[in-house]
mmCIF file with all atom_site columns, C-alpha atoms in Angstrom:
data_model
loop_
_atom_site.group_PDB
_atom_site.id
_atom_site.type_symbol
_atom_site.label_atom_id
_atom_site.label_alt_id
_atom_site.label_comp_id
_atom_site.label_asym_id
_atom_site.label_entity_id
_atom_site.label_seq_id
_atom_site.pdbx_PDB_ins_code
_atom_site.Cartn_x
_atom_site.Cartn_y
_atom_site.Cartn_z
_atom_site.occupancy
_atom_site.B_iso_or_equiv
_atom_site.pdbx_formal_charge
_atom_site.auth_seq_id
_atom_site.auth_comp_id
_atom_site.auth_asym_id
_atom_site.auth_atom_id
_atom_site.pdbx_PDB_model_num
ATOM 1  C CA . UNK V 1 1  ? 38.830 -21.279 -51.247 1.00 80.00 ? 284 UNK V CA 1
ATOM 2  C CA . UNK V 1 2  ? 42.324 -20.390 -50.235 1.00 84.00 ? 285 UNK V CA 1
ATOM 3  C CA . UNK V 1 3  ? 41.068 -18.142 -47.311 1.00 84.00 ? 286 UNK V CA 1
ATOM 4  C CA . UNK V 1 4  ? 38.974 -21.020 -46.223 1.00 84.00 ? 287 UNK V CA 1
ATOM 5  C CA . UNK V 1 5  ? 41.940 -23.335 -46.066 1.00 91.00 ? 288 UNK V CA 1
ATOM 6  C CA . UNK V 1 6  ? 44.105 -20.791 -44.171 1.00 90.00 ? 289 UNK V CA 1
ATOM 7  C CA . UNK V 1 7  ? 41.287 -20.275 -41.769 1.00 88.00 ? 290 UNK V CA 1
ATOM 8  C CA . UNK V 1 8  ? 41.261 -24.122 -41.158 1.00 91.00 ? 291 UNK V CA 1
ATOM 9  C CA . UNK V 1 9  ? 45.138 -24.026 -40.584 1.00 93.00 ? 292 UNK V CA 1
ATOM 10 C CA . UNK V 1 10 ? 44.536 -21.321 -38.169 1.00 92.00 ? 293 UNK V CA 1
ATOM 11 C CA . UNK V 1 11 ? 41.959 -22.911 -36.254 1.00 91.00 ? 294 UNK V CA 1
ATOM 12 C CA . UNK V 1 12 ? 44.098 -26.392 -36.152 1.00 94.00 ? 295 UNK V CA 1
ATOM 13 C CA . UNK V 1 13 ? 47.009 -24.322 -34.746 1.00 93.00 ? 296 UNK V CA 1
ATOM 14 C CA . UNK V 1 14 ? 44.643 -23.129 -31.884 1.00 92.00 ? 297 UNK V CA 1
ATOM 15 C CA . UNK V 1 15 ? 43.638 -26.547 -31.202 1.00 93.00 ? 298 UNK V CA 1
ATOM 16 C CA . UNK V 1 16 ? 47.231 -27.775 -31.243 1.00 93.00 ? 299 UNK V CA 1
ATOM 17 C CA . UNK V 1 17 ? 48.044 -25.166 -28.590 1.00 91.00 ? 300 UNK V CA 1
ATOM 18 C CA . UNK V 1 18 ? 45.298 -25.694 -26.460 1.00 90.00 ? 301 UNK V CA 1
ATOM 19 C CA . UNK V 1 19 ? 46.013 -29.610 -26.400 1.00 93.00 ? 302 UNK V CA 1
ATOM 20 C CA . UNK V 1 20 ? 49.763 -28.995 -25.889 1.00 91.00 ? 303 UNK V CA 1
ATOM 21 C CA . UNK V 1 21 ? 49.166 -26.614 -22.970 1.00 90.00 ? 304 UNK V CA 1
ATOM 22 C CA . UNK V 1 22 ? 46.676 -28.997 -21.432 1.00 90.00 ? 305 UNK V CA 1
ATOM 23 C CA . UNK V 1 23 ? 49.320 -31.798 -21.759 1.00 92.00 ? 306 UNK V CA 1
ATOM 24 C CA . UNK V 1 24 ? 52.066 -29.742 -20.290 1.00 89.00 ? 307 UNK V CA 1
ATOM 25 C CA . UNK V 1 25 ? 49.815 -28.595 -17.412 1.00 89.00 ? 308 UNK V CA 1
ATOM 26 C CA . UNK V 1 26 ? 49.106 -32.359 -16.486 1.00 92.00 ? 309 UNK V CA 1
ATOM 27 C CA . UNK V 1 27 ? 52.935 -33.114 -16.398 1.00 92.00 ? 310 UNK V CA 1
ATOM 28 C CA . UNK V 1 28 ? 53.362 -29.887 -14.267 1.00 90.00 ? 311 UNK V CA 1
ATOM 29 C CA . UNK V 1 29 ? 54.929 -27.649 -16.629 1.00 88.00 ? 312 UNK V CA 1
ATOM 30 C CA . UNK V 1 30 ? 53.238 -24.495 -16.691 1.00 86.00 ? 313 UNK V CA 1
ATOM 31 C CA . UNK V 1 31 ? 55.959 -22.230 -18.248 1.00 90.00 ? 314 UNK V CA 1
ATOM 32 C CA . UNK V 1 32 ? 54.405 -22.359 -21.901 1.00 88.00 ? 315 UNK V CA 1
ATOM 33 C CA . UNK V 1 33 ? 50.840 -21.516 -20.743 1.00 86.00 ? 316 UNK V CA 1
ATOM 34 C CA . UNK V 1 34 ? 51.145 -17.777 -21.111 1.00 88.00 ? 317 UNK V CA 1
ATOM 35 C CA . UNK V 1 35 ? 52.956 -17.918 -24.646 1.00 90.00 ? 318 UNK V CA 1
ATOM 36 C CA . UNK V 1 36 ? 50.465 -20.228 -25.897 1.00 89.00 ? 319 UNK V CA 1
ATOM 37 C CA . UNK V 1 37 ? 47.457 -18.248 -24.759 1.00 86.00 ? 320 UNK V CA 1
ATOM 38 C CA . UNK V 1 38 ? 48.998 -15.106 -26.304 1.00 90.00 ? 321 UNK V CA 1
ATOM 39 C CA . UNK V 1 39 ? 49.497 -16.879 -29.567 1.00 92.00 ? 322 UNK V CA 1
ATOM 40 C CA . UNK V 1 40 ? 46.201 -18.302 -29.626 1.00 89.00 ? 323 UNK V CA 1
ATOM 41 C CA . UNK V 1 41 ? 44.532 -14.844 -28.809 1.00 90.00 ? 324 UNK V CA 1
ATOM 42 C CA . UNK V 1 42 ? 46.508 -13.564 -31.873 1.00 93.00 ? 325 UNK V CA 1
ATOM 43 C CA . UNK V 1 43 ? 45.146 -16.392 -34.115 1.00 92.00 ? 326 UNK V CA 1
ATOM 44 C CA . UNK V 1 44 ? 41.804 -15.746 -32.892 1.00 90.00 ? 327 UNK V CA 1
ATOM 45 C CA . UNK V 1 45 ? 42.222 -11.882 -33.775 1.00 93.00 ? 328 UNK V CA 1
ATOM 46 C CA . UNK V 1 46 ? 43.393 -13.018 -37.293 1.00 93.00 ? 329 UNK V CA 1
ATOM 47 C CA . UNK V 1 47 ? 40.384 -15.262 -37.785 1.00 90.00 ? 330 UNK V CA 1
ATOM 48 C CA . UNK V 1 48 ? 38.024 -12.466 -36.704 1.00 91.00 ? 331 UNK V CA 1
ATOM 49 C CA . UNK V 1 49 ? 39.668 -9.870  -38.835 1.00 92.00 ? 332 UNK V CA 1
ATOM 50 C CA . UNK V 1 50 ? 39.438 -12.323 -41.850 1.00 90.00 ? 333 UNK V CA 1
ATOM 51 C CA . UNK V 1 51 ? 35.743 -12.920 -40.919 1.00 87.00 ? 334 UNK V CA 1
ATOM 52 C CA . UNK V 1 52 ? 34.964 -9.094  -41.061 1.00 90.00 ? 335 UNK V CA 1
ATOM 53 C CA . UNK V 1 53 ? 36.712 -8.644  -44.297 1.00 85.00 ? 336 UNK V CA 1
ATOM 54 C CA . UNK V 1 54 ? 34.729 -11.357 -45.882 1.00 81.00 ? 337 UNK V CA 1
ATOM 55 C CA . UNK V 1 55 ? 31.585 -9.988  -44.715 1.00 84.00 ? 338 UNK V CA 1
ATOM 56 C CA . UNK V 1 56 ? 32.163 -6.637  -45.802 1.00 84.00 ? 339 UNK V CA 1
ATOM 57 C CA . UNK V 1 57 ? 32.901 -7.764  -49.385 1.00 68.00 ? 340 UNK V CA 1
#
């Protein structure tokens, strides 16, 4: 159950990053797009790593 909640937090962080970057781009601020994209890719890799660990166990 704890892993599911942790995964939910990671997904919500990805959604928050996505929305904040879209809002920033609408206001003409593109400086945070690359760092947010890198953080989102990192969060996605953690999610995939946890999924692979659960499917093996």
